[in-house]
Amino acid sequence: MIKSQIIDKARSEGKTLLTEIESKQLLKQVGISVIDTKLAPARDEAISASRQFGFPAVLKIVSPDIVHKSDAGGVKLGLRTSKQVGKAYDDILSAVKQKHPQAVIQGVSVQKMARPGVEVIIGMTKDAQFGPVLMFGLGGILVEILKDVSFRIVPLTKRDAGEMIREIKGYPLLEGYRGQEPVDVSKLEELLLKVSDFVEQNPEVKEIDLNPVFAYSDGAVAVDARVILEEDR
Ligand code: ADP
Ligand code: MG
């Protein structure tokens, strides 16, 4: 589906939360780097998709009613065989049905396990005074516990993008820590600028959460994406 169709479809269904599948489709179209991801509406399709992508695979619940997939028991990582994928599918569905009996389930998303990198997050929220604001931080517990994040108002300049990456306390982790390869910061800057452009051109988008983005010495890729639309007015 093209961009306007994804947004129109959600709107016509009265939804503002796009699924991981819809969010990634939308962002991919504007050149934002997301990991290849396929919707599998049933168990067999989850297995065949994981074979196509190659193992190890990742399965995640796809539901317009579930915001935090892991909390719902809806994410299984590092699946190495068809058998493991089949079991993960069953486990995800039973966990989610137990925790969210009312949730509409579209199936699972299938993607490859991303190779290890530094996990960062990029977000956009709208501030009552400043309008759209981008956030950058390191992923996982660093952002949750330490709140080590930086903010800039949209539209971002190239200079803003560079500064917001370098001013977080965890920046040394991106420069290569304890023998880890340094991350290509220019790729992260590009990503921030693309998100800024997308936000400027799509005022109907209320919130974006790329969490996490895996950053590498040769690029960066979002493995999870959430887009929330403004209420239809
Ligand atoms: P949610 O944020 O809705 O709980 P995510 O899609 O972010 O679900 O998955 C939870 C965690 O699993 C991520 O923070 C990341 O650490 C890991 N993860 C998700 N997708 C992948 C992937 N394709 N490759 C490697 N790790 C992944
Ligand atoms: Mg996530």
XYZ file of C-alpha atoms in Angstrom, residues 117-229:
113
model
C 24.829 -3.449 17.232
C 24.281 -0.478 19.509
C 20.565 -0.038 20.198
C 19.383 3.555 19.938
C 15.953 5.123 19.839
C 14.500 7.903 17.758
C 11.153 9.378 18.677
C 8.835 12.209 17.746
C 6.187 13.758 19.942
C 4.256 16.974 19.648
C 4.797 19.632 22.257
C 1.949 22.041 23.004
C 4.297 25.013 22.567
C 7.029 23.875 20.216
C 5.103 21.503 17.970
C 6.897 18.397 16.695
C 10.067 17.554 18.617
C 12.523 14.756 17.837
C 14.158 12.717 20.547
C 17.354 10.682 20.369
C 18.771 8.326 22.964
C 20.388 5.003 23.626
C 18.011 2.069 23.731
C 17.003 -0.251 26.508
C 17.579 0.495 30.174
C 19.715 3.557 29.440
C 16.697 5.473 28.235
C 14.225 3.895 30.650
C 16.210 4.378 33.839
C 18.704 7.121 33.097
C 16.534 9.215 30.730
C 19.697 9.958 28.752
C 18.037 11.605 25.768
C 18.290 14.762 23.694
C 15.619 16.818 21.937
C 15.412 19.179 18.961
C 12.518 20.993 17.358
C 11.412 19.944 13.845
C 12.613 20.819 11.211
C 16.096 19.673 12.156
C 19.198 21.121 10.556
C 22.164 18.871 9.866
C 23.886 20.625 12.720
C 20.973 19.853 15.091
C 21.181 16.181 14.141
C 24.908 16.028 14.840
C 24.560 17.847 18.140
C 21.691 15.806 19.477
C 23.617 12.582 18.925
C 26.829 13.885 20.470
C 25.284 15.512 23.530
C 23.863 12.400 25.157
C 25.936 11.094 28.078
C 26.150 7.671 26.493
C 27.809 9.024 23.342
C 31.105 7.188 24.084
C 29.201 3.949 23.494
C 28.693 5.059 19.896
C 32.377 5.906 19.479
C 33.358 2.309 20.164
C 33.530 1.140 23.720
C 35.767 -1.694 24.985
C 36.730 -3.012 21.629
C 33.314 -2.526 20.035
C 33.363 -1.069 16.545
C 32.462 2.601 16.351
C 29.042 3.396 14.944
C 28.683 5.399 11.716
C 27.219 8.549 13.254
C 26.584 10.141 9.849
C 24.063 7.366 9.119
C 22.221 8.210 12.341
C 22.229 11.892 11.394
C 20.737 10.986 8.023
C 18.074 8.927 9.749
C 17.148 11.800 12.076
C 16.914 14.196 9.125
C 14.693 11.783 7.200
C 12.386 11.420 10.181
C 12.295 15.219 10.498
C 11.369 15.580 6.784
C 8.682 12.926 7.122
C 7.195 14.695 10.139
C 7.183 18.060 8.368
C 5.397 16.602 5.374
C 2.848 14.592 7.350
C 1.098 16.747 9.935
C -1.458 13.956 10.452
C 1.252 11.962 12.258
C 1.109 12.529 15.991
C 3.870 10.316 17.339
C 6.719 8.150 16.055
C 8.747 5.635 17.972
C 11.681 3.827 16.361
C 12.672 1.681 19.297
C 15.111 0.199 18.828
C 17.269 1.200 15.892
C 20.367 -0.990 15.579
C 23.394 1.184 14.808
C 26.468 -0.288 13.112
C 29.802 0.786 11.696
C 28.217 0.626 8.237
C 24.621 1.808 8.743
C 21.568 1.737 10.933
C 18.243 -0.097 10.772
C 15.018 0.178 12.775
C 13.781 -3.220 13.966
C 10.643 -1.849 15.626
C 8.453 1.054 14.541
C 5.295 2.629 15.882
C 3.400 5.470 14.257
C 0.403 7.115 15.905
C -1.916 9.353 13.913
